Coordinates of C-alpha atoms in Angstrom, one line a residue:
Chain A
M1 CA 0.0 0.0 0.0
A2 CA 1.3 3.4 -0.9
A3 CA 2.3 5.6 2.0
R4 CA 0.8 9.0 2.5
S5 CA 3.0 12.0 2.1
I6 CA 3.4 14.1 5.3
W7 CA 4.0 17.4 3.5
N8 CA 4.0 18.8 0.0
G9 CA 6.3 21.5 -1.2
R10 CA 8.5 22.9 -4.0
L11 CA 12.1 22.1 -4.3
E12 CA 14.0 25.1 -5.5
V13 CA 17.5 24.8 -7.0
A14 CA 18.6 28.2 -8.4
D15 CA 16.0 28.9 -11.2
A16 CA 14.6 25.3 -11.2
V17 CA 11.5 24.6 -9.2
M18 CA 10.0 21.2 -8.9
P19 CA 6.9 20.1 -6.9
V20 CA 7.7 17.3 -4.4
K21 CA 6.0 15.2 -1.7
V22 CA 7.7 14.4 1.5
Y23 CA 7.5 10.9 3.0
A24 CA 9.0 9.5 6.2
A25 CA 11.8 7.1 5.4
V26 CA 12.2 5.5 8.9
E27 CA 9.9 3.3 10.8
D28 CA 9.8 3.4 14.6
A29 CA 11.9 0.5 15.8
A30 CA 11.6 0.9 19.6
V31 CA 9.7 -1.4 21.9
H32 CA 7.9 1.1 24.0
F33 CA 7.5 0.8 27.7
N34 CA 5.5 2.7 30.2
L35 CA 6.8 3.7 33.6
L36 CA 5.1 2.0 36.5
H37 CA 5.2 2.2 40.3
D38 CA 7.0 -0.9 41.5
A39 CA 4.7 -1.3 44.5
D40 CA 1.5 -2.1 42.6
G41 CA 2.2 -1.5 38.9
T42 CA 0.2 1.7 38.7
R43 CA 1.1 3.6 35.6
L44 CA 2.9 6.8 36.6
K45 CA 2.0 10.3 35.4
Q46 CA 4.2 13.3 34.9
R47 CA 3.7 16.8 36.1
W48 CA 5.6 20.0 36.5
V49 CA 6.8 20.9 40.0
Q50 CA 8.5 24.0 41.1
V51 CA 11.5 23.8 43.4
E52 CA 11.6 25.8 46.6
G53 CA 14.6 24.9 48.7
D54 CA 14.3 21.2 49.0
Q55 CA 10.5 21.3 48.7
E56 CA 8.7 20.5 45.5
Q57 CA 5.3 21.9 44.8
P58 CA 3.1 21.1 41.9
A59 CA 3.4 24.1 39.6
G60 CA 0.0 25.7 39.0
S61 CA 0.3 27.6 35.8
V62 CA 3.5 27.6 33.9
Q63 CA 4.9 30.4 31.7
K64 CA 7.9 30.6 29.5
G65 CA 11.1 32.5 30.3
Y66 CA 14.4 33.2 28.6
P67 CA 17.3 33.0 31.1
L68 CA 19.4 36.1 31.9
D69 CA 23.0 36.1 33.2
D70 CA 22.0 37.0 36.7
G71 CA 19.7 34.1 37.3
G72 CA 16.6 36.0 36.3
F73 CA 14.3 35.4 33.3
V74 CA 12.5 37.5 30.7
V75 CA 9.0 36.2 30.5
I76 CA 7.9 35.7 26.9
S77 CA 4.1 35.5 26.3
D78 CA 2.4 33.1 23.9
E79 CA 1.4 36.0 21.8
E80 CA 5.0 37.2 21.5
L81 CA 6.0 33.7 20.5
E82 CA 3.3 33.5 18.0
A83 CA 4.7 36.6 16.4
L84 CA 8.1 35.0 16.0
V85 CA 6.8 31.9 14.2
P86 CA 8.5 31.8 10.8
E87 CA 6.3 32.8 7.8
A88 CA 4.7 29.8 6.3
S89 CA 6.1 28.6 3.0
R90 CA 6.1 25.6 0.6
S91 CA 9.6 26.2 -0.6
I92 CA 12.5 23.9 0.1
Q93 CA 15.5 26.1 -0.9
I94 CA 18.9 24.7 -1.8
S95 CA 21.6 27.3 -1.0
A96 CA 24.7 25.3 -1.7
F97 CA 26.1 21.9 -2.7
V98 CA 28.9 20.1 -0.8
P99 CA 30.6 16.8 -1.3
L100 CA 28.7 14.1 0.7
A101 CA 32.0 13.3 2.4
A102 CA 32.1 16.9 3.8
I103 CA 29.1 16.3 6.0
D104 CA 30.2 14.6 9.2
P105 CA 27.7 11.9 10.3
V106 CA 27.1 13.9 13.5
W107 CA 24.9 16.4 11.6
Y108 CA 22.3 13.9 10.3
V109 CA 19.1 13.5 12.2
R110 CA 16.3 11.9 10.2
P111 CA 15.8 10.9 6.6
Y112 CA 12.8 11.5 4.4
Y113 CA 12.0 10.6 0.8
L114 CA 11.1 13.3 -1.7
G115 CA 8.6 12.0 -4.2
N116 CA 8.3 13.6 -7.6
D117 CA 5.0 15.5 -7.9
G118 CA 5.6 17.0 -11.4
D119 CA 6.6 15.8 -14.8
G120 CA 9.7 14.0 -13.4
A121 CA 12.4 15.3 -15.7
D122 CA 13.9 17.8 -13.3
Y123 CA 13.6 15.4 -10.4
S124 CA 15.4 12.6 -12.1
A125 CA 18.0 14.9 -13.6
L126 CA 18.8 16.4 -10.2
A127 CA 19.0 12.9 -8.7
Q128 CA 21.3 11.7 -11.4
V129 CA 23.7 14.7 -11.0
L130 CA 23.8 14.3 -7.2
Q131 CA 24.6 10.6 -7.6
E132 CA 27.3 11.2 -10.2
E133 CA 28.9 14.0 -8.2
Q134 CA 28.5 12.3 -4.9
C135 CA 27.3 15.6 -3.4
A136 CA 24.5 16.9 -1.3
G137 CA 22.4 20.0 -1.4
L138 CA 22.1 22.2 1.7
A139 CA 18.3 22.7 2.2
R140 CA 16.3 25.1 4.3
W141 CA 12.5 25.1 4.7
V142 CA 9.7 26.0 7.0
M143 CA 7.2 23.3 7.9
R144 CA 4.5 23.4 10.5
K145 CA 5.8 26.6 12.1
R146 CA 9.4 25.4 12.3
I147 CA 12.6 26.1 10.4
Y148 CA 14.5 23.0 9.2
H149 CA 17.9 22.5 7.7
G150 CA 18.6 19.4 5.7
A151 CA 20.9 17.6 3.3
L152 CA 19.4 16.7 -0.1
F153 CA 21.0 13.6 -1.7
S154 CA 20.3 10.8 -4.1
N155 CA 19.6 7.2 -3.1
S156 CA 19.0 4.7 -5.9
G157 CA 17.7 7.3 -8.3
Y158 CA 15.4 8.9 -5.7
L159 CA 15.9 12.2 -3.8
M160 CA 16.2 12.1 -0.1
L161 CA 16.2 14.9 2.4
T162 CA 17.7 14.3 5.8
T163 CA 17.2 16.9 8.6
L164 CA 20.4 18.3 10.0
R165 CA 21.2 19.4 13.6
N166 CA 21.8 22.9 14.7
R167 CA 25.4 23.8 15.3
D168 CA 24.8 24.2 19.0
E169 CA 23.9 20.5 19.3
V170 CA 27.1 19.3 17.7
L171 CA 30.5 18.5 19.2
L172 CA 33.0 18.4 16.5
T173 CA 35.9 16.0 16.7
P174 CA 39.0 17.5 18.3
R175 CA 42.3 16.6 16.8
V176 CA 44.6 14.4 19.0
A177 CA 48.0 13.0 18.8
A178 CA 48.5 9.4 20.0
P179 CA 50.7 8.8 23.0
A180 CA 54.4 8.7 22.2
R181 CA 55.6 5.2 21.2
A182 CA 52.0 3.9 21.4
F183 CA 52.7 1.3 18.8
D184 CA 55.4 0.4 16.4
E185 CA 55.5 -0.1 12.7
R186 CA 55.3 -3.8 12.9
E187 CA 52.1 -3.6 15.0
L188 CA 50.6 -1.1 12.5
K189 CA 51.4 -3.5 9.7
M190 CA 49.7 -6.4 11.4
A191 CA 46.6 -4.3 12.3
N192 CA 46.3 -3.3 8.6
Q193 CA 46.6 -6.9 7.6
L194 CA 43.9 -7.9 10.0
I195 CA 41.6 -5.2 8.7
E196 CA 42.2 -6.2 5.1
A197 CA 41.6 -9.9 6.0
L198 CA 38.2 -8.9 7.4
F199 CA 37.4 -6.6 4.5
G200 CA 34.0 -6.8 2.9
E201 CA 31.1 -5.0 1.3
F202 CA 28.7 -2.7 3.1
E203 CA 25.5 -4.8 2.8
P204 CA 22.8 -3.3 5.1
S205 CA 20.3 -6.1 4.6
T206 CA 22.7 -8.7 6.2
F207 CA 22.3 -7.0 9.6
E208 CA 19.1 -7.6 11.4
D209 CA 17.6 -6.5 14.7
E210 CA 17.3 -9.8 16.4
H211 CA 17.3 -8.2 19.8
R212 CA 13.9 -6.6 19.3
Q213 CA 12.4 -10.0 18.6
R214 CA 14.0 -11.4 21.8
V215 CA 12.6 -8.5 23.8
L216 CA 9.1 -9.2 22.5
E217 CA 9.5 -13.0 23.1
L218 CA 10.6 -12.2 26.7
I219 CA 7.5 -10.1 27.2
E220 CA 5.3 -12.8 25.7
A221 CA 6.8 -15.5 27.9
K222 CA 6.4 -13.3 31.0
A223 CA 2.8 -12.5 30.1
K224 CA 2.1 -16.2 30.0
G225 CA 3.5 -16.4 33.5
S226 CA 6.7 -18.2 32.8
T227 CA 9.7 -17.2 34.8
T228 CA 12.9 -16.5 33.1
E229 CA 16.4 -17.6 34.1
L230 CA 18.8 -14.8 33.7
A231 CA 21.8 -15.8 31.6
A232 CA 25.1 -15.7 33.5
P233 CA 27.0 -12.5 33.0
P234 CA 29.6 -12.9 30.2
S235 CA 32.8 -14.6 31.3
S236 CA 35.6 -12.1 31.7
K237 CA 37.8 -11.1 28.9
R238 CA 40.2 -13.1 26.9
P239 CA 43.5 -13.7 28.5
T240 CA 45.5 -10.5 28.3
S241 CA 48.6 -10.5 26.3
S242 CA 50.8 -8.0 24.7
L243 CA 49.4 -6.0 21.7
T244 CA 51.9 -7.6 19.4
D245 CA 51.0 -11.0 20.6
A246 CA 47.3 -10.5 20.3
L247 CA 47.7 -9.2 16.7
A248 CA 49.9 -12.1 15.7
R249 CA 47.6 -14.6 17.1
S250 CA 44.6 -12.9 15.4
L251 CA 46.3 -13.2 12.1
E252 CA 47.2 -16.8 12.7
A253 CA 43.6 -17.6 13.6
L254 CA 42.3 -15.9 10.4
A255 CA 44.8 -17.8 8.3
T256 CA 43.5 -21.1 9.5
S257 CA 39.8 -20.3 9.2
K258 CA 37.5 -18.6 6.8
P259 CA 36.6 -15.1 8.0
H260 CA 32.9 -14.5 8.9
K261 CA 32.1 -11.7 6.6
Q262 CA 28.5 -11.4 7.6
P263 CA 28.5 -12.3 11.3
D264 CA 24.9 -11.1 11.9
A265 CA 23.1 -12.6 9.0
R266 CA 20.8 -15.3 10.3
S267 CA 17.7 -16.9 9.0
K268 CA 15.3 -14.6 7.2
S269 CA 12.3 -16.4 8.7
R270 CA 12.7 -14.5 12.0
R271 CA 12.0 -11.4 10.2
K272 CA 8.6 -12.5 9.2
E273 CA 7.7 -13.5 12.7
R274 CA 8.7 -10.1 14.0
K275 CA 6.6 -8.2 11.5
S276 CA 3.5 -10.1 12.5
A277 CA 4.3 -9.8 16.2
Chain B
M1 CA 6.2 15.8 9.9
P2 CA 4.6 13.5 12.4
E3 CA 7.5 13.6 14.7
P4 CA 8.9 17.2 14.6
D5 CA 9.2 17.3 18.3
A6 CA 10.8 14.0 18.6
I7 CA 13.9 15.5 17.1
E8 CA 14.7 17.6 20.1
Q9 CA 12.4 16.6 22.8
P10 CA 11.4 13.0 23.0
A11 CA 8.0 12.9 24.6
D12 CA 7.9 9.2 24.9
E13 CA 8.3 7.9 28.4
D14 CA 11.1 5.5 27.8
T15 CA 13.1 7.7 25.6
A16 CA 12.8 10.4 28.3
Q17 CA 15.2 8.3 30.4
P18 CA 18.6 9.7 31.2
R19 CA 20.9 9.2 28.3
A20 CA 23.7 7.0 29.6
F21 CA 27.1 6.2 28.4
W22 CA 27.9 2.7 27.3
S23 CA 31.0 1.1 28.7
G24 CA 32.3 -2.0 27.2
T25 CA 35.0 -3.6 25.0
L26 CA 35.8 -3.0 21.4
T27 CA 37.3 -6.1 20.0
F28 CA 39.3 -6.5 16.9
G29 CA 40.6 -10.0 16.4
L30 CA 42.1 -11.0 19.7
V31 CA 42.8 -7.4 20.6
S32 CA 40.5 -6.0 23.3
I33 CA 40.1 -2.3 23.8
P34 CA 38.0 -1.2 26.8
V35 CA 36.2 2.0 25.9
D36 CA 33.3 4.2 26.8
L37 CA 30.8 5.8 24.4
L38 CA 30.3 9.5 24.8
P39 CA 27.6 11.2 22.7
A40 CA 28.9 13.7 20.1
T41 CA 25.6 15.6 20.3
R42 CA 24.0 17.4 23.1
P43 CA 20.5 18.6 23.8
V44 CA 19.8 22.1 22.8
V45 CA 20.9 24.2 25.7
R46 CA 19.6 27.6 24.7
G47 CA 16.0 28.5 24.6
L48 CA 13.0 29.0 26.7
R49 CA 12.5 27.5 30.2
L50 CA 9.2 26.7 31.8
L51 CA 8.7 28.8 34.9
G52 CA 6.3 28.4 37.8
N53 CA 5.2 31.0 40.3
A54 CA 7.4 34.2 40.4
G55 CA 10.1 32.9 38.1
R56 CA 10.8 29.7 39.9
T57 CA 12.0 27.1 37.6
V58 CA 10.0 23.9 37.2
Q59 CA 11.0 20.3 36.9
R60 CA 9.2 17.3 35.5
H61 CA 8.6 14.5 37.9
Y62 CA 6.7 11.3 38.0
Y63 CA 3.9 10.7 40.4
C64 CA 1.5 7.9 41.3
P65 CA -2.0 9.0 40.5
K66 CA -3.3 6.8 43.4
D67 CA -1.8 8.8 46.2
D68 CA -0.5 11.9 44.3
Q69 CA 3.0 11.4 45.6
E70 CA 6.2 11.7 43.7
V71 CA 7.8 8.3 42.9
P72 CA 11.6 8.3 43.1
Q73 CA 13.7 6.7 40.4
E74 CA 14.4 3.6 42.4
H75 CA 10.7 2.8 42.6
I76 CA 10.1 3.2 38.9
V77 CA 10.0 0.1 36.8
R78 CA 9.2 -0.4 33.2
G79 CA 6.2 -2.2 31.9
Y80 CA 5.0 -3.3 28.4
E81 CA 1.3 -2.8 27.9
T82 CA -0.1 -6.2 26.6
S83 CA -3.7 -5.1 26.6
A84 CA -5.4 -2.0 28.0
G85 CA -4.2 -1.4 31.5
Q86 CA -2.3 -4.7 31.6
Y87 CA 1.4 -4.5 31.9
V88 CA 4.3 -7.0 31.9
V89 CA 7.1 -5.6 34.1
V90 CA 10.5 -6.1 32.6
S91 CA 13.7 -5.4 34.5
D92 CA 16.9 -4.0 33.1
E93 CA 18.7 -7.2 34.1
E94 CA 16.3 -9.3 32.2
L95 CA 16.8 -7.2 29.1
E96 CA 20.5 -7.3 29.4
A97 CA 20.5 -11.0 29.8
L98 CA 18.8 -11.4 26.4
D99 CA 22.2 -10.8 24.8
P100 CA 24.8 -10.4 27.5
A101 CA 27.8 -10.5 25.1
K102 CA 26.5 -7.8 22.9
S103 CA 25.6 -5.6 25.9
R104 CA 29.3 -5.5 26.7
E105 CA 31.2 -5.9 23.5
I106 CA 31.5 -4.4 20.0
D107 CA 33.1 -7.1 18.1
L108 CA 34.5 -5.8 14.8
R109 CA 34.5 -8.7 12.3
L110 CA 33.9 -6.8 9.1
F111 CA 35.6 -3.7 7.7
V112 CA 34.3 -1.7 4.8
P113 CA 35.3 1.5 2.9
E114 CA 34.2 4.3 5.2
A115 CA 32.5 6.1 2.2
S116 CA 30.3 3.1 1.5
V117 CA 28.3 3.6 4.7
H118 CA 25.3 5.4 3.3
P119 CA 24.0 8.4 5.3
V120 CA 20.4 7.2 5.2
Y121 CA 21.5 4.7 7.9
F122 CA 23.2 7.2 10.2
E123 CA 21.4 7.4 13.5
R124 CA 23.5 9.0 16.3
A125 CA 27.2 10.0 16.7
Y126 CA 29.4 9.0 19.6
F127 CA 33.1 9.4 20.5
L128 CA 34.9 6.3 21.7
V129 CA 37.1 7.1 24.6
P130 CA 39.8 4.8 25.8
S131 CA 40.0 3.5 29.3
A132 CA 43.2 4.7 30.9
D133 CA 45.3 1.6 30.0
S134 CA 43.9 1.0 26.6
G135 CA 45.5 4.0 24.9
K136 CA 48.0 2.0 22.9
A137 CA 45.6 -0.5 21.2
Y138 CA 43.1 2.4 20.7
A139 CA 45.7 4.6 19.0
L140 CA 46.7 1.7 16.8
L141 CA 43.2 0.9 15.6
A142 CA 42.5 4.6 15.1
R143 CA 45.6 5.0 12.9
A144 CA 44.9 1.8 10.9
L145 CA 41.3 2.8 10.2
Q146 CA 42.1 6.4 9.4
T147 CA 45.0 5.6 7.0
H148 CA 42.9 3.4 4.8
A149 CA 39.5 5.1 5.4
R150 CA 38.0 1.9 6.7
A151 CA 35.0 1.6 9.0
G152 CA 34.5 -1.5 11.3
I153 CA 31.0 -2.8 11.4
A154 CA 29.3 -4.7 14.3
T155 CA 26.1 -5.0 16.2
F156 CA 25.8 -4.3 19.9
V157 CA 23.2 -3.6 22.5
M158 CA 23.0 -0.2 24.2
R159 CA 20.2 1.0 26.4
E160 CA 18.2 -2.2 25.8
R161 CA 18.2 -1.7 22.1
A162 CA 20.3 -3.4 19.5
H163 CA 22.3 -1.1 17.2
W164 CA 24.2 -1.7 14.1
V165 CA 27.3 0.5 14.3
A166 CA 30.1 1.8 12.2
I167 CA 33.4 2.5 14.0
F168 CA 35.7 4.8 12.1
A169 CA 38.5 7.2 12.9
M170 CA 38.8 11.0 12.6
N171 CA 41.5 13.3 13.7
G172 CA 43.2 10.4 15.6
L173 CA 40.0 9.6 17.5
L174 CA 37.7 6.6 17.2
R175 CA 34.1 7.5 16.5
A176 CA 31.0 5.3 16.6
E177 CA 28.0 6.0 14.4
T178 CA 25.0 3.9 15.3
L179 CA 23.1 2.9 12.2
R180 CA 19.5 2.1 11.5
F181 CA 18.8 -1.4 10.6
A182 CA 17.8 -1.7 6.9
E183 CA 14.5 -3.3 8.0
Y184 CA 13.4 0.0 9.5
V185 CA 14.3 2.1 6.5
R186 CA 11.6 2.2 4.0
S187 CA 12.3 1.6 0.3
A188 CA 11.0 3.9 -2.4
A189 CA 9.0 0.9 -3.6
S190 CA 7.3 0.3 -0.3
I191 CA 6.3 3.9 -0.1
G192 CA 4.9 3.6 -3.6
L193 CA 7.2 6.1 -5.4
P194 CA 7.0 5.5 -9.1
K195 CA 10.0 4.3 -11.0
V196 CA 12.3 7.1 -12.0
A197 CA 12.6 7.6 -15.8
Q198 CA 15.8 8.3 -17.5
P199 CA 16.1 12.2 -17.6
P200 CA 16.6 14.1 -20.8
V201 CA 20.3 14.7 -21.4
E202 CA 19.9 18.5 -21.6
R203 CA 18.1 18.6 -18.2
V204 CA 21.0 16.7 -16.7
R205 CA 23.4 19.1 -18.2
D206 CA 21.4 22.1 -16.8
F207 CA 21.5 20.6 -13.3
R208 CA 25.2 19.9 -13.6
K209 CA 25.7 23.6 -14.2
R210 CA 23.4 24.6 -11.4
V211 CA 25.1 22.3 -8.9
A212 CA 28.6 23.4 -10.0
A213 CA 27.6 27.1 -9.6
L214 CA 26.6 26.5 -6.0
Q215 CA 29.3 24.1 -5.1
L216 CA 31.3 24.5 -1.8
E217 CA 34.1 22.4 -0.5
K218 CA 33.0 22.4 3.2
L219 CA 29.7 22.3 4.9
P220 CA 28.8 26.0 5.8
T221 CA 28.1 25.2 9.4
A222 CA 27.5 28.9 10.2
E223 CA 24.2 28.5 8.3
L224 CA 23.1 25.7 10.6
T225 CA 21.9 27.9 13.3
D226 CA 18.7 27.6 15.4
E227 CA 17.1 30.8 13.9
H228 CA 14.0 30.5 15.9
T229 CA 15.8 30.4 19.3
E230 CA 18.0 33.3 18.1
R231 CA 14.9 35.4 17.4
I232 CA 13.6 34.6 20.9
A233 CA 17.0 35.5 22.4
E234 CA 16.9 38.9 20.5
L235 CA 13.4 39.6 21.8
A236 CA 14.5 38.6 25.3
A237 CA 17.5 40.9 25.1
R238 CA 15.3 43.9 24.0
K239 CA 12.8 43.3 26.8
A240 CA 15.6 42.9 29.4
K241 CA 17.1 46.3 28.3
L242 CA 13.7 47.9 29.0
G243 CA 13.3 45.9 32.2
K244 CA 10.1 44.5 30.9
D245 CA 8.6 41.2 32.2
V246 CA 11.9 40.4 34.0
V247 CA 11.4 38.1 37.0
H248 CA 13.9 36.9 39.6
P249 CA 13.1 33.7 41.5
P250 CA 13.1 34.3 45.2
A251 CA 16.6 33.9 46.8
H252 CA 15.5 30.8 48.8
A253 CA 14.3 29.0 45.7
A254 CA 16.8 26.4 44.7
P255 CA 18.7 26.7 41.5
E256 CA 17.6 24.3 38.9
R257 CA 18.1 20.8 40.2
S258 CA 19.8 19.8 37.0
Q259 CA 22.3 22.7 37.1
G260 CA 24.8 21.1 39.4
N261 CA 24.5 17.8 37.6
V262 CA 25.1 18.6 34.0
I263 CA 28.4 18.1 32.5
D264 CA 30.3 19.4 29.6
L265 CA 30.8 16.5 27.2
M266 CA 33.8 18.1 25.5
D267 CA 35.5 18.5 28.9
V268 CA 34.9 14.9 29.7
L269 CA 36.2 13.8 26.3
K270 CA 39.4 15.9 26.7
Q271 CA 40.0 14.8 30.2
R272 CA 39.7 11.1 29.4
L273 CA 41.9 11.4 26.4
S274 CA 44.7 13.2 28.3
E275 CA 44.5 10.5 31.0
S276 CA 45.2 8.0 28.3
G277 CA 48.2 9.9 27.1
F278 CA 46.7 11.6 24.0
D279 CA 47.8 15.1 23.2
L280 CA 45.0 17.5 22.2
Q281 CA 46.1 19.6 19.3
R282 CA 45.0 23.0 18.3
T283 CA 42.2 22.8 15.9
D284 CA 41.1 25.0 13.2
E285 CA 38.6 27.4 14.7
T286 CA 36.0 26.4 12.2
E287 CA 36.3 22.8 13.3
S288 CA 36.1 23.4 17.0
A289 CA 33.0 23.8 19.1
P290 CA 30.3 26.1 17.9
H291 CA 31.2 29.7 18.5
V292 CA 29.0 32.8 18.9
P293 CA 28.8 34.8 15.7
S294 CA 29.6 38.5 16.1
E295 CA 26.1 39.6 15.1
N296 CA 23.6 39.4 17.9
A297 CA 26.5 38.9 20.3
D298 CA 24.6 40.6 23.1
A299 CA 21.6 38.4 22.9
R300 CA 23.8 35.3 22.4
A301 CA 25.9 36.2 25.3
H302 CA 23.0 35.5 27.6
A303 CA 22.5 32.3 25.9
T304 CA 26.0 31.0 26.2
R305 CA 27.1 32.3 29.6
S306 CA 24.0 32.1 31.8
R307 CA 23.0 28.6 31.0
P308 CA 24.1 25.4 32.7
K309 CA 26.9 23.9 30.7
P310 CA 25.7 21.6 28.0
G311 CA 25.3 18.1 29.2
L312 CA 23.3 15.1 29.7
R313 CA 19.7 15.5 30.6
R314 CA 18.9 14.5 34.1
T315 CA 21.9 12.5 34.7
S316 CA 23.9 13.1 37.9
A317 CA 27.2 12.5 36.2
K318 CA 30.0 14.7 37.3
P319 CA 33.0 15.7 35.2
S320 CA 35.2 13.2 36.9
K321 CA 36.4 9.8 35.9
Q322 CA 33.7 8.1 37.9
G323 CA 31.2 10.3 36.2
T324 CA 31.7 8.4 33.0
K325 CA 31.1 5.0 34.5
T326 CA 27.4 5.3 34.3
E327 CA 26.3 1.8 33.7
K328 CA 25.0 1.5 37.2
R329 CA 23.3 4.8 37.1
A330 CA 21.7 3.9 33.8
R331 CA 20.2 0.8 35.4
S332 CA 19.0 2.5 38.5
K333 CA 16.0 4.2 36.9

């Protein structure tokens, strides 16, 4: 069944404008729990409390304030906030293109598909160019009273738009130098050999979320009243040895056995069960 | 979007839990590297607060509707609703026992070209920090991965959820990017998007020109600002100047409970690295932490100086070594 779009807009790249529909690309994967009181299993509720010394009082009415340096706040009314809501628009504007590799993974939040809503020629041409050039468009749009930034890129001929974080949310990677004499050339060579011996393709479909199914099975078993035996905690680590020794033994072990390229690929039948659970 | 708020403020009860670090072992062949995961993102620290009476800050707490009393963390358990009002209580220990090895270990048994990991799978970014005595193996793996632009791939369990993860190196540091499982990413076909036709050659040429004309080498991060919060900060600064609607909580009202508990993730990262013998190097200003642009500096100054330091929501971690060993704390909810 075709999914419904969550928003319709116009993608604008310089003088080119193409109508698009926005679709969520991600399904919710979490098993959701509720918080309960351990004494009798009552489902808990949340409320706002105000703190007074070590006393907490339920807060009657709450208002919004912007903090000042001196510990005070400027109260901002709902009417004032309403006046600051960005002007509604259907335009997704692309201001720049950058190499895909120039966008650190830390910026990405959530992907959406853009569906072509016009004659398709512009859409497919742009998708093709982004694919060939391995680059992404930097997008800005206003949707449901909020300003979003995003990266526009191509995936198998389709355009995708992933929301990006604000810079205040992001910790960029500091540059470090390794401790002096941390490792020697021989160890580095062995590490490289080990990586190349375990080299393979990036194949997303070979990794499955088996854990979710186990969680659901646990819940089902407990609902039927069976008690579970907790697995013993994992035995402690492999015997410690020198780094050189561990690398050498790793390479030996690989030489005598075929590497597992897809350690997490298991039977596909589990997937079906999970979908129907 | 159906989940606009979920991006910044998870409303869901179980995602509203404290965000904990993960402590475990990164294994690579027979090499074991004890590490902690530290988030590379932080909640938005600027912006409006909810206030109670006379400017007192408010906190969210959980209470039992039966007796109207607050329920402390140690008396909160998690339940899965099997039918209306019926819950199965599941403990953290039971969840961890489902896959104890993967709750403690990221076992790298596959390496791929870093660039082949498609952004559609990117979920959340972390730094891997070495435990004090694992600096040597850590540095070795970081160098090997970075030199050949390889990413190690594994699955592991964190906060009771399985994650598929890519481990890669940048600037001498190991990073972890949790990935979405392919089964949770929709395909264009499943959404019902029509097949894409071959575009006319001249349209492709036109777009190549448009893209080239707007091409930059680096991501212009200065554009990735929270414009809405900036506008609120400007309004607040104007009103503060006029002394309009300014409130001061009474002196005896406690400061925000979270204030003493939040930590600066970057400080923790740097401290942990230097304990393991790593030297922090000067970074290009554009690559370091976000800075306050010169325009609106007045308004922004409030934002950056008066707030608690950016940190983990509702955790009691302190910027000490113990503060990063939060496995216990994560389970004590």
